[in-house]
Short mmCIF file of C-alpha atoms in Angstrom, two decimals:
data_model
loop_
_atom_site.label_atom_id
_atom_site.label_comp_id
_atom_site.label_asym_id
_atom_site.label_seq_id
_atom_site.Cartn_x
_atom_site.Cartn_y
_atom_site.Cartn_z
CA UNK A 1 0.00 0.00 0.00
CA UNK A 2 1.50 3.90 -0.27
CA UNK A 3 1.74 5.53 3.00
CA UNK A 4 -0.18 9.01 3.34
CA UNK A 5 1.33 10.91 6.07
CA UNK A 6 -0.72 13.32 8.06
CA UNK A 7 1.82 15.48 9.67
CA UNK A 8 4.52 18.36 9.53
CA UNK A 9 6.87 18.05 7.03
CA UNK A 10 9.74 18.08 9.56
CA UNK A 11 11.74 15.39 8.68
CA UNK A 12 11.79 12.30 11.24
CA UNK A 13 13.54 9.99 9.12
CA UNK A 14 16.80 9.96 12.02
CA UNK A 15 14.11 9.43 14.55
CA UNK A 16 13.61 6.47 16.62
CA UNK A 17 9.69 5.64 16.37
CA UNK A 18 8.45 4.72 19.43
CA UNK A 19 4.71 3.30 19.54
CA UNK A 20 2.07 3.35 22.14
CA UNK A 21 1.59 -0.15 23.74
CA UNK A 22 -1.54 -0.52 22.80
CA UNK A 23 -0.68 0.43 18.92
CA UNK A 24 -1.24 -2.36 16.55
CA UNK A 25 2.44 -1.54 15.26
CA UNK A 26 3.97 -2.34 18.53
CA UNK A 27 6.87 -4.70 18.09
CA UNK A 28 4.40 -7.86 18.96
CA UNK A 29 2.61 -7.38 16.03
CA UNK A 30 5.64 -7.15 13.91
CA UNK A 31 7.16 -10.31 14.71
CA UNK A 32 3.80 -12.18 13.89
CA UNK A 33 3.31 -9.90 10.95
CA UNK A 34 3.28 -12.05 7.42
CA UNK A 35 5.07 -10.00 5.08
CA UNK A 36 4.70 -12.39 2.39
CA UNK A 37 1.21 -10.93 1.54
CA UNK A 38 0.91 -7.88 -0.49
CA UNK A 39 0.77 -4.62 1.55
CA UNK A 40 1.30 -6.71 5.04
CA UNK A 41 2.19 -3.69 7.39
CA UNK A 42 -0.22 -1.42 6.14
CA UNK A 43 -3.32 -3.01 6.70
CA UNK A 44 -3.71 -1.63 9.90
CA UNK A 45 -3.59 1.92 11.29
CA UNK A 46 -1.66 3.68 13.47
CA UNK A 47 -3.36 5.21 16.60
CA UNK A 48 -0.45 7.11 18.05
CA UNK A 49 1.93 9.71 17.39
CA UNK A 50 4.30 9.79 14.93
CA UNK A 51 6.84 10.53 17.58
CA UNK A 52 7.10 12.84 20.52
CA UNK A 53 9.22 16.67 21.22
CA UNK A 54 7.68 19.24 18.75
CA UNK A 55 5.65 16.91 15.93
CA UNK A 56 2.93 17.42 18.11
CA UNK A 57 -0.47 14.98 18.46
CA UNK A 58 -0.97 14.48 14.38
CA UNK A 59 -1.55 10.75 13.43
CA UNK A 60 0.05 8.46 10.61
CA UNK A 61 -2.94 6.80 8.67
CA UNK A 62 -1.65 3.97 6.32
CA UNK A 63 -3.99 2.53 3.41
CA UNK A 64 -3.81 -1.05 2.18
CA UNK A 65 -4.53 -0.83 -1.87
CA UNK A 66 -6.60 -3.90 -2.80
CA UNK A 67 -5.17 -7.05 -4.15
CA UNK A 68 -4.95 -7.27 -7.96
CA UNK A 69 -7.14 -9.39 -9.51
CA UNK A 70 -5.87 -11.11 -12.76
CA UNK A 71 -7.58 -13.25 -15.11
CA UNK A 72 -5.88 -15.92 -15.53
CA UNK A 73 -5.27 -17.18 -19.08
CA UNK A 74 -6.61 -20.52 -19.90
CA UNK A 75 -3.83 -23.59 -20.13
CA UNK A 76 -2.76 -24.62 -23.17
CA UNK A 77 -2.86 -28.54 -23.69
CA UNK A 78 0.14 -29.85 -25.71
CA UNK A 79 -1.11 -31.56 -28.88
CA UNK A 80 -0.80 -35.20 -29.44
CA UNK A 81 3.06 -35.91 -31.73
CA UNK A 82 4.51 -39.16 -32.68
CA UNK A 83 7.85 -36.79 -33.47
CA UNK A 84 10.63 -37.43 -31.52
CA UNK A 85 12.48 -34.40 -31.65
CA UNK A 86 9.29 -32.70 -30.59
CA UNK A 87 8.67 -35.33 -27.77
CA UNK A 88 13.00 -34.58 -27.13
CA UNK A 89 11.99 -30.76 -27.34
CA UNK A 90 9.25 -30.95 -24.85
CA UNK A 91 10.80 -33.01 -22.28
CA UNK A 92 14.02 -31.04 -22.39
CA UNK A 93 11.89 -28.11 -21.38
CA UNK A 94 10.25 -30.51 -18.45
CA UNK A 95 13.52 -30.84 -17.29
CA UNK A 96 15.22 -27.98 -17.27
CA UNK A 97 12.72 -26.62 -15.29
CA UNK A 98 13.44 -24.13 -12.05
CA UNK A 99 10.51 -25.85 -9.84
CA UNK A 100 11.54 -23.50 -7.05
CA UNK A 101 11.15 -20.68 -9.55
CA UNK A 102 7.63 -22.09 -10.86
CA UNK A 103 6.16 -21.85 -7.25
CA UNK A 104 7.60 -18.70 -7.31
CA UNK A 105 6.01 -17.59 -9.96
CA UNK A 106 2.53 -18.75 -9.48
CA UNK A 107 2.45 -16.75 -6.20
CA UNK A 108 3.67 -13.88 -7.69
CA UNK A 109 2.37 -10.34 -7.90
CA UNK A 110 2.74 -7.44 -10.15
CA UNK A 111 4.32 -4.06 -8.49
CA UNK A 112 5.07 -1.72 -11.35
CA UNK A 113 6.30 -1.38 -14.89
CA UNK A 114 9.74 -0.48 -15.17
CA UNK A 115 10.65 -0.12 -18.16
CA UNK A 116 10.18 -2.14 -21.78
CA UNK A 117 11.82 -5.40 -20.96
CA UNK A 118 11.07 -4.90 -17.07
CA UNK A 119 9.28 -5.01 -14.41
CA UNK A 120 9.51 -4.64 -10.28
CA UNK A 121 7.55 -8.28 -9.04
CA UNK A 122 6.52 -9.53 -5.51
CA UNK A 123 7.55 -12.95 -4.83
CA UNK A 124 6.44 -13.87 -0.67
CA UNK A 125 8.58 -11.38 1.10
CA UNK A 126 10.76 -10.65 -1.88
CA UNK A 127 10.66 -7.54 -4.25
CA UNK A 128 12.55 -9.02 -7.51
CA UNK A 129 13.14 -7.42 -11.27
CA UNK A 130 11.95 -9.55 -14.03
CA UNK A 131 12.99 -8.88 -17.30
CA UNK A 132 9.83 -9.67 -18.68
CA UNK A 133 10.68 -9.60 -22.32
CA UNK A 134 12.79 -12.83 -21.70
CA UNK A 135 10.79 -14.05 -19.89
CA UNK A 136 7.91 -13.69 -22.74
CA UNK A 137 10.41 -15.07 -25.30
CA UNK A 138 10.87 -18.96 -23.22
CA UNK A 139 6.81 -18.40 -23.15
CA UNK A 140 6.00 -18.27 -26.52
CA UNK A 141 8.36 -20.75 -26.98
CA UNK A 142 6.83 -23.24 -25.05
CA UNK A 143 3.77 -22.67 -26.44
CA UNK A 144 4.58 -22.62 -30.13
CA UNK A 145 6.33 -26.26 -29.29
CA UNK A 146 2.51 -27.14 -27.34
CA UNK A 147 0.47 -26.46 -30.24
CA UNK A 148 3.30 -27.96 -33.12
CA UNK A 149 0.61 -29.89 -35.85
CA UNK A 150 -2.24 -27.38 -35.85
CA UNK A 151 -2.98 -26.81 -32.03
CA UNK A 152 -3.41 -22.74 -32.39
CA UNK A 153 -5.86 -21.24 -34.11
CA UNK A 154 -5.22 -19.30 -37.38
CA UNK A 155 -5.51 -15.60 -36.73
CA UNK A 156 -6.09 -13.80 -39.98
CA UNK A 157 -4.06 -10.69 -41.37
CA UNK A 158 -5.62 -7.48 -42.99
CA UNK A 159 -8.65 -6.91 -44.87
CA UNK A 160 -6.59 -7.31 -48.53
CA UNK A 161 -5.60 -10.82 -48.66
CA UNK A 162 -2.78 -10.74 -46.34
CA UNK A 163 0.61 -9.27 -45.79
CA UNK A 164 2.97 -9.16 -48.63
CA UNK A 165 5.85 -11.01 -47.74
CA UNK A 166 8.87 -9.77 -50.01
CA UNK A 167 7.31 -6.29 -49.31
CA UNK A 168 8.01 -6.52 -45.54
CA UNK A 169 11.46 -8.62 -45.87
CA UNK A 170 12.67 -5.65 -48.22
CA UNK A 171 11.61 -3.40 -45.30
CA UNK A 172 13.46 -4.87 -42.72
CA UNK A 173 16.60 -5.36 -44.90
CA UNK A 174 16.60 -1.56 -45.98
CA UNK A 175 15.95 -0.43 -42.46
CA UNK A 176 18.94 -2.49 -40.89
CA UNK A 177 21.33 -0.79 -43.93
CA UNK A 178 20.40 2.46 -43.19
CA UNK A 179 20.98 2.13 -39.09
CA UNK A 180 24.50 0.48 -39.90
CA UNK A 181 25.14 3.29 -42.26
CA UNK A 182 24.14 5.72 -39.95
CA UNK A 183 25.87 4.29 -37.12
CA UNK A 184 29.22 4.16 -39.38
CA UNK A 185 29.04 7.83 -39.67
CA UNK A 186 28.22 8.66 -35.82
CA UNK A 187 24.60 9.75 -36.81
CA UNK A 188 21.12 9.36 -35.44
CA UNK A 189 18.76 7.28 -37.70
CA UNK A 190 15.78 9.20 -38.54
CA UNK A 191 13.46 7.28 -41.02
CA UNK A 192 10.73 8.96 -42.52
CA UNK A 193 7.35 7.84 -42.57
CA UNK A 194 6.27 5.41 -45.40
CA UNK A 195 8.42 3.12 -46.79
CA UNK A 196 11.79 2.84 -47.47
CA UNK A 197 13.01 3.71 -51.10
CA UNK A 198 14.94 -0.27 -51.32
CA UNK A 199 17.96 -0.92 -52.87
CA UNK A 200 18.50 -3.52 -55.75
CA UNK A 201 20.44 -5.60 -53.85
CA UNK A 202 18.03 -5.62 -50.91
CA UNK A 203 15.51 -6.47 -53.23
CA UNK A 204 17.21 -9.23 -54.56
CA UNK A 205 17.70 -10.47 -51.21
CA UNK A 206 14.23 -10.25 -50.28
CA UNK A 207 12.99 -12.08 -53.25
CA UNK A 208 15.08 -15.50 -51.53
CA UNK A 209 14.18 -15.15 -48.36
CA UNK A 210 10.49 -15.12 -49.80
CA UNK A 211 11.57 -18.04 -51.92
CA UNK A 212 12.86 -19.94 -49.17
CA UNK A 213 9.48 -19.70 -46.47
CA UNK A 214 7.50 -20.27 -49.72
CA UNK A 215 9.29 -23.56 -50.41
CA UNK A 216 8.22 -24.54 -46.87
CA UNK A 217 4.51 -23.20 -46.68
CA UNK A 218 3.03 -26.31 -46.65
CA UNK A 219 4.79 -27.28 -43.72
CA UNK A 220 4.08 -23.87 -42.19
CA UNK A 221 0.68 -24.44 -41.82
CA UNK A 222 0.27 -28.07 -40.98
CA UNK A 223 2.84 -27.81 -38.56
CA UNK A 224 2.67 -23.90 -36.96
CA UNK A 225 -0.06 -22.43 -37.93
CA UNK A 226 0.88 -20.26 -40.66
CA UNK A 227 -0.54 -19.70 -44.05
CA UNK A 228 1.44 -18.58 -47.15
CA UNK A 229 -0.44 -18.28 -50.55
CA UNK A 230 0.12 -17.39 -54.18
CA UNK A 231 -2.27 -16.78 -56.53
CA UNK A 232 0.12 -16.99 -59.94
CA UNK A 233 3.54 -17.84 -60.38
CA UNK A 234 3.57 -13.85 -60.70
CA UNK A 235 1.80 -12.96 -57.85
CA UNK A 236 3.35 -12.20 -54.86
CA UNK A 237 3.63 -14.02 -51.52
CA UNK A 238 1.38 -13.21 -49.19
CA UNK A 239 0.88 -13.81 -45.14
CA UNK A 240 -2.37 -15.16 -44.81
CA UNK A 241 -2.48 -16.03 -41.15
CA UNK A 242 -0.23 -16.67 -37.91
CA UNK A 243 -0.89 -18.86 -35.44
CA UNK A 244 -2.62 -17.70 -31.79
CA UNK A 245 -0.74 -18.87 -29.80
CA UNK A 246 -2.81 -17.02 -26.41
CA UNK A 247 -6.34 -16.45 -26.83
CA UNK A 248 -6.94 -12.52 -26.98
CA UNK A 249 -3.00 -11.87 -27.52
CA UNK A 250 -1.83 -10.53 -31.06
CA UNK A 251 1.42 -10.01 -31.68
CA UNK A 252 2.89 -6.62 -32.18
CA UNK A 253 2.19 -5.63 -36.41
CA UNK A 254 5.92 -3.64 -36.16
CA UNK A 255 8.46 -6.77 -35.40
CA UNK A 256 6.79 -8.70 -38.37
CA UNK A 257 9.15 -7.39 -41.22
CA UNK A 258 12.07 -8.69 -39.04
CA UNK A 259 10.40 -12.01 -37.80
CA UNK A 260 9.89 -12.75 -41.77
CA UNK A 261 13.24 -12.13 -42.33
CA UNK A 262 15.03 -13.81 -39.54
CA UNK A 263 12.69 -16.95 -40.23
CA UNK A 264 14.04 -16.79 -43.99
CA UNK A 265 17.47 -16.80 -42.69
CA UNK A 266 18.26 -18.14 -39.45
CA UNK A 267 16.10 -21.35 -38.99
CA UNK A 268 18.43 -24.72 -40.42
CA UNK A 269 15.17 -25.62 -43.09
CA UNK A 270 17.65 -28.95 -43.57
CA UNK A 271 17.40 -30.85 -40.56
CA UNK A 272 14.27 -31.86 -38.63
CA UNK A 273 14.82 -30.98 -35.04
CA UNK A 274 17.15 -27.73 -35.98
CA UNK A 275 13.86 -26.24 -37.82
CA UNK A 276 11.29 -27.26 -35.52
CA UNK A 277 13.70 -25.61 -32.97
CA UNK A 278 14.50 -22.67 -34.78
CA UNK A 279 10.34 -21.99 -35.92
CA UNK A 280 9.61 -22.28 -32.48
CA UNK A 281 12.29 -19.84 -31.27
CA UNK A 282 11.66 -17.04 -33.46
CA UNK A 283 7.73 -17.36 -32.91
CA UNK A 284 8.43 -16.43 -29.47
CA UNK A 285 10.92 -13.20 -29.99
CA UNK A 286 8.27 -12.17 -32.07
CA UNK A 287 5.52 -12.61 -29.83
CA UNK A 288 7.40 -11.32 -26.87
CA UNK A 289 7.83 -7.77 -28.22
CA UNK A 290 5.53 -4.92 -26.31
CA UNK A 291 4.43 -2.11 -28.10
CA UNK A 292 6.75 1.04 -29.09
CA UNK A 293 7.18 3.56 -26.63
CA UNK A 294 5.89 6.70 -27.96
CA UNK A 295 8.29 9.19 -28.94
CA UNK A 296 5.09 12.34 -27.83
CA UNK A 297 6.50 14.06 -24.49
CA UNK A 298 3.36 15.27 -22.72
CA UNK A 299 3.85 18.96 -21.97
CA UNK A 300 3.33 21.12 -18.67
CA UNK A 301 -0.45 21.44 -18.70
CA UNK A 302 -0.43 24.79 -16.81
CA UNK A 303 -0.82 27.81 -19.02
CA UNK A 304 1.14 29.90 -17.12
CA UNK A 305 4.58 27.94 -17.07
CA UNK A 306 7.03 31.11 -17.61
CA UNK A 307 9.52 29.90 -20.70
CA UNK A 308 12.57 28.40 -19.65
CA UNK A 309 11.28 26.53 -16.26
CA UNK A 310 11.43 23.52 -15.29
CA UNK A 311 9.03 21.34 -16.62
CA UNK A 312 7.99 18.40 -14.46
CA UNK A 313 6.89 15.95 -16.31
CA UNK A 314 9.54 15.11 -18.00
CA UNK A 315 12.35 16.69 -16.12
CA UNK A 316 13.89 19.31 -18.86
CA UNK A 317 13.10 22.93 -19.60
CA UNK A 318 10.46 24.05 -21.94
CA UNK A 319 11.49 24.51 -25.48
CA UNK A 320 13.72 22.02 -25.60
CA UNK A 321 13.56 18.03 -26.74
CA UNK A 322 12.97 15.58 -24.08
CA UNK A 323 13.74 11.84 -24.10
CA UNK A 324 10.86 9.68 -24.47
CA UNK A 325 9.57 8.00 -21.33
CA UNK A 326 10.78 4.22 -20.35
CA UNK A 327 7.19 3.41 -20.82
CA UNK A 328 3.95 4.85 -22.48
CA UNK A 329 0.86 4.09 -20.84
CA UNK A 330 -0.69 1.58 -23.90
CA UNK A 331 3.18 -0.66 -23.12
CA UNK A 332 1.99 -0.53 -19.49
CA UNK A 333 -1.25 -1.92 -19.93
CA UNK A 334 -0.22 -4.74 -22.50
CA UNK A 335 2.46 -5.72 -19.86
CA UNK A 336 0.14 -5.71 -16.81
CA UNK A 337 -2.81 -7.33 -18.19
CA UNK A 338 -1.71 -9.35 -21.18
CA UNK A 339 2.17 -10.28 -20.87
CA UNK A 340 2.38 -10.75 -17.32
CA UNK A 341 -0.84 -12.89 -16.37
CA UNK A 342 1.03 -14.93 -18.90
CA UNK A 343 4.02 -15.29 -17.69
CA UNK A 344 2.89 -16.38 -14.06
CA UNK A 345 0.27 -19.07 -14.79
CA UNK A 346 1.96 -20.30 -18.00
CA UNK A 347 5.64 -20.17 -17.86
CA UNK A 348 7.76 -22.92 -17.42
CA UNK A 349 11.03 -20.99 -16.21
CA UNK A 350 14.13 -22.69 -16.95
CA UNK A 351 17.51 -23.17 -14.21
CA UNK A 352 18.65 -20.11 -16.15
CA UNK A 353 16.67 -18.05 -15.25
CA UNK A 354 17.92 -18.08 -11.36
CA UNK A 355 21.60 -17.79 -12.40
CA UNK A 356 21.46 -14.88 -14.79
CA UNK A 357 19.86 -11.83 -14.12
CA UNK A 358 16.28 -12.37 -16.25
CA UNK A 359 15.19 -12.44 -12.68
CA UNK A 360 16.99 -11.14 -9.99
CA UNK A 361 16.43 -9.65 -6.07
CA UNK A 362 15.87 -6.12 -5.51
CA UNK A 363 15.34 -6.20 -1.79
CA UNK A 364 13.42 -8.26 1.15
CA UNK A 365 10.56 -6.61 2.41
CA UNK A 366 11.59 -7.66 6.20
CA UNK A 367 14.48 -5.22 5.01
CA UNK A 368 12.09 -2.21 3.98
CA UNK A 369 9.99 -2.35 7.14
CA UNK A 370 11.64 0.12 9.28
CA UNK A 371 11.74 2.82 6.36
CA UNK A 372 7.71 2.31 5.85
CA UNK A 373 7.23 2.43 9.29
CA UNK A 374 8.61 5.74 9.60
CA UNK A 375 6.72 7.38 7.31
#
């Protein structure tokens, strides 16, 4: 919960709070206090003074928030396979499982949105950062292996017939040339809306990678969910469909260029378990991205901000650019009520994840008692 303070603002931070014995704060109730649950030590109130000398009688009121209620997304079933490098696949993940982690996971509870890739969690008594996006990756992962032979539903792209495929490779190929270039001569990259005017040799590069997921569409969609077509030998290639792999989730429309290219160019088409492995894997970076941070800086809403003060929303002077904020607010909702309801009733968390720092410990609550207490 967030502590509102009734009192002076002289600061009492150096003090040594003493409450009444009758106070429901009084060192018996700490040491019985659970501070595994969410908001523990403020679910009751204070009923004396903050402290004695000069603060006077004024009272410290604390307010427990209520507990977030998530809907949890419904399981997926792995399909029925006869392959053994998807049965290998599968149990490999069953394996490598962090079952400490998994508990951990299941009783876990969303603090705040940090930033893109992460987020402040509540584990029991623990505050830990997850690095969500990760996190999201092993997800869809797991369950682009669970529905491998037509488990997921088809979900359907634009109103036109589809997506066209050498279009969007020729995108992502121009787009990564003119970031190196720009990068080679020390300068921001600053595309302009629209497309990008595409080199010949990009083209020409585009037009295989198209060739080479066309070769495979059949396979595509028996196997993952996604449908390729062609009218003509003349037509283009176009992106039907993609699988869904959570009901109500769609990936993010602006990581498809790339995920058509990468698919084109770093899945191993030759060998069985090497492709199934390498479909699977890019499905889930693409699935895992969150959507772009705006680049709008809200301004000062007062009227009368003199020019040249400080403007506090985003920490810089008027007139001048600002950097974009960590997070816009449609990110912050995706994350909260999409990505991580996910992640905590779906995700099977590899050993990994304990040893690196996709999750990692901010601070024990036991530890942050005495600075909430004081306030």
């Amino acid at each position: 919960g967030t502590p509102n303070v009734m009192a002076p603002s002289t600061d009492v931070s150096s003090q040594n709070v003493e409450h009444e014995p009758t106070c429901a704060l009084r060192t018996t109730y700490r040491d019985t206090m659970d501070l595994s649950v969410p908001g523990a030590f403020a679910n009751v109130v204070c009923d004396c003074p903050v402290g004695g000398g000069g603060l006077g009688n004024y009272r410290a009121t604390v307010i427990r928030s209520r507990r977030q209620m998530m809907v949890r997304p419904k399981k997926v079933i792995p399909t029925p396979c006869t392959y053994k490098s998807i049965q290998s696949m599968r149990s490999r993940v069953a394996k490598e499982s962090d079952k400490e982690l998994v508990k951990r996971l299941r009783e876990s509870m969303l603090v705040g949105v940090l930033s893109q890739r992460r987020c402040l969690v509540q584990c029991g008594a623990e505050l830990l950062v997850w690095n969500h996006f990760e996190m999201a990756r092993e997800l869809f992962y797991q369950l682009a292996l669970a529905c491998f032979g037509g488990g997921a539903n088809l979900g359907t792209l634009g109103t036109h017939g589809g997506i066209d495929v050498k279009c969007a490779i020729e995108q992502a190929l121009q787009l990564e040339e003119s970031i190196a270039t720009a990068a080679a001569h020390s300068r921001p990259c600053s595309p302009s809306a629209g497309t990008l005017k595409v080199s010949e040799i990009n083209s020409r590069l585009a037009e295989q990678a198209t060739t080479c997921l066309f070769d495979n569409f059949e396979m595509l969609e028996e196997y993952f969910s996604m449908r390729l077509s062609r009218k003509t030998t003349e037509s283009p290639v176009m992106l039907e469909a993609l699988p869904v792999l959570l009901e109500g989730y769609s990936p993010q429309p602006y990581a498809l260029p790339l995920f058509l290219l990468r698919l084109a160019t770093e899945v191993d088409w030759m060998d069985e378990q090497p492709c199934f492995e390498g479909v699977c894997r890019e499905l889930g970076s693409y699935y895992a991205h969150t959507p772009l941070v705006s680049r709008k800086v809200p301004l000062p809403s007062n009227d009368n901000t003199k020019q040249g003060s400080i403007n506090k929303n985003n920490g810089g002077t008027d007139g001048r650019s600002a950097a974009p904020p960590a997070l816009d607010l449609e990110a912050d909702k995706f994350v909260r009520h999409a990505l991580f309801p996910a992640i905590s009733y779906l995700l099977v968390p590899p050993k990994k994840f304990a040893e690196t720092d996709i999750v990692s410990e901010l601070a024990l609550l036991s530890s942050l008692y005495k600075v909430f207490e004081r306030c």
